[in-house]
């Protein structure tokens, strides 16, 4: 999941900080997610999908 998040974020030209703010997590949390070192709670998935303009079903 982390690699897909990173790819979507970079493709859209979004910063780590801006996506993290939209999701409601600290930028270090999103960074760890992208590196596969941390999972994101299910409650954050809809906000992440919206921030990256993808369907929740992608995750």
PDB file of C-alpha atoms in Angstrom:
ATOM      1  CA  UNK A   1       0.000   0.000   0.000  1.00  0.00           C
ATOM      2  CA  UNK A   2       2.783   2.401   0.891  1.00  0.00           C
ATOM      3  CA  UNK A   3       4.367   2.314  -2.540  1.00  0.00           C
ATOM      4  CA  UNK A   4       1.005   3.032  -4.167  1.00  0.00           C
ATOM      5  CA  UNK A   5       0.452   5.978  -1.821  1.00  0.00           C
ATOM      6  CA  UNK A   6       3.892   7.380  -2.597  1.00  0.00           C
ATOM      7  CA  UNK A   7       3.396   6.914  -6.343  1.00  0.00           C
ATOM      8  CA  UNK A   8      -0.011   8.612  -6.339  1.00  0.00           C
ATOM      9  CA  UNK A   9       1.234  11.467  -4.186  1.00  0.00           C
ATOM     10  CA  UNK A  10       4.270  12.126  -6.360  1.00  0.00           C
ATOM     11  CA  UNK A  11       2.293  11.794  -9.588  1.00  0.00           C
ATOM     12  CA  UNK A  12      -0.061  14.494  -8.331  1.00  0.00           C
ATOM     13  CA  UNK A  13       2.855  16.673  -7.240  1.00  0.00           C
ATOM     14  CA  UNK A  14       1.666  16.737  -3.637  1.00  0.00           C
ATOM     15  CA  UNK A  15       3.964  17.153  -0.679  1.00  0.00           C
ATOM     16  CA  UNK A  16       4.107  14.666   2.144  1.00  0.00           C
ATOM     17  CA  UNK A  17       3.022  17.405   4.549  1.00  0.00           C
ATOM     18  CA  UNK A  18      -0.022  18.453   2.507  1.00  0.00           C
ATOM     19  CA  UNK A  19      -1.348  14.897   2.181  1.00  0.00           C
ATOM     20  CA  UNK A  20      -0.670  14.160   5.849  1.00  0.00           C
ATOM     21  CA  UNK A  21      -2.586  17.291   6.842  1.00  0.00           C
ATOM     22  CA  UNK A  22      -5.528  16.308   4.626  1.00  0.00           C
ATOM     23  CA  UNK A  23      -5.578  12.842   6.204  1.00  0.00           C
ATOM     24  CA  UNK A  24      -5.166  14.143   9.743  1.00  0.00           C
ATOM     25  CA  UNK A  25      -1.874  12.444  10.560  1.00  0.00           C
ATOM     26  CA  UNK A  26       1.643  13.713  11.187  1.00  0.00           C
ATOM     27  CA  UNK A  27       3.891  13.828   8.120  1.00  0.00           C
ATOM     28  CA  UNK A  28       6.268  11.335   9.752  1.00  0.00           C
ATOM     29  CA  UNK A  29       3.386   8.854  10.028  1.00  0.00           C
ATOM     30  CA  UNK A  30       2.655   9.170   6.324  1.00  0.00           C
ATOM     31  CA  UNK A  31       6.347   8.829   5.549  1.00  0.00           C
ATOM     32  CA  UNK A  32       6.545   5.585   7.537  1.00  0.00           C
ATOM     33  CA  UNK A  33       3.423   4.343   5.724  1.00  0.00           C
ATOM     34  CA  UNK A  34       5.024   5.017   2.347  1.00  0.00           C
ATOM     35  CA  UNK A  35       8.155   3.119   3.419  1.00  0.00           C
ATOM     36  CA  UNK A  36       6.107   0.156   4.659  1.00  0.00           C
ATOM     37  CA  UNK A  37       7.042   0.682   8.290  1.00  0.00           C
ATOM     38  CA  UNK A  38       3.574   1.539   9.571  1.00  0.00           C
ATOM     39  CA  UNK A  39      -0.046   0.830   8.756  1.00  0.00           C
ATOM     40  CA  UNK A  40      -2.752   3.442   8.629  1.00  0.00           C
ATOM     41  CA  UNK A  41      -5.984   2.966  10.533  1.00  0.00           C
ATOM     42  CA  UNK A  42      -9.058   2.138   8.481  1.00  0.00           C
ATOM     43  CA  UNK A  43     -10.711   5.355   9.607  1.00  0.00           C
ATOM     44  CA  UNK A  44      -8.064   7.344   7.710  1.00  0.00           C
ATOM     45  CA  UNK A  45      -8.450   5.484   4.403  1.00  0.00           C
ATOM     46  CA  UNK A  46     -11.369   7.550   3.038  1.00  0.00           C
ATOM     47  CA  UNK A  47      -9.468  10.785   3.727  1.00  0.00           C
ATOM     48  CA  UNK A  48      -6.318   9.374   2.116  1.00  0.00           C
ATOM     49  CA  UNK A  49      -8.259   8.285  -0.965  1.00  0.00           C
ATOM     50  CA  UNK A  50      -9.860  11.706  -1.252  1.00  0.00           C
ATOM     51  CA  UNK A  51      -6.515  13.500  -0.863  1.00  0.00           C
ATOM     52  CA  UNK A  52      -5.017  11.356  -3.627  1.00  0.00           C
ATOM     53  CA  UNK A  53      -8.148  11.451  -5.810  1.00  0.00           C
ATOM     54  CA  UNK A  54      -8.560   7.676  -5.925  1.00  0.00           C
ATOM     55  CA  UNK A  55     -11.245   5.227  -4.886  1.00  0.00           C
ATOM     56  CA  UNK A  56     -11.023   3.648  -1.453  1.00  0.00           C
ATOM     57  CA  UNK A  57     -11.175   0.302  -3.255  1.00  0.00           C
ATOM     58  CA  UNK A  58      -7.624   0.944  -4.528  1.00  0.00           C
ATOM     59  CA  UNK A  59      -6.264   0.167  -1.072  1.00  0.00           C
TER      60      UNK A  59
END
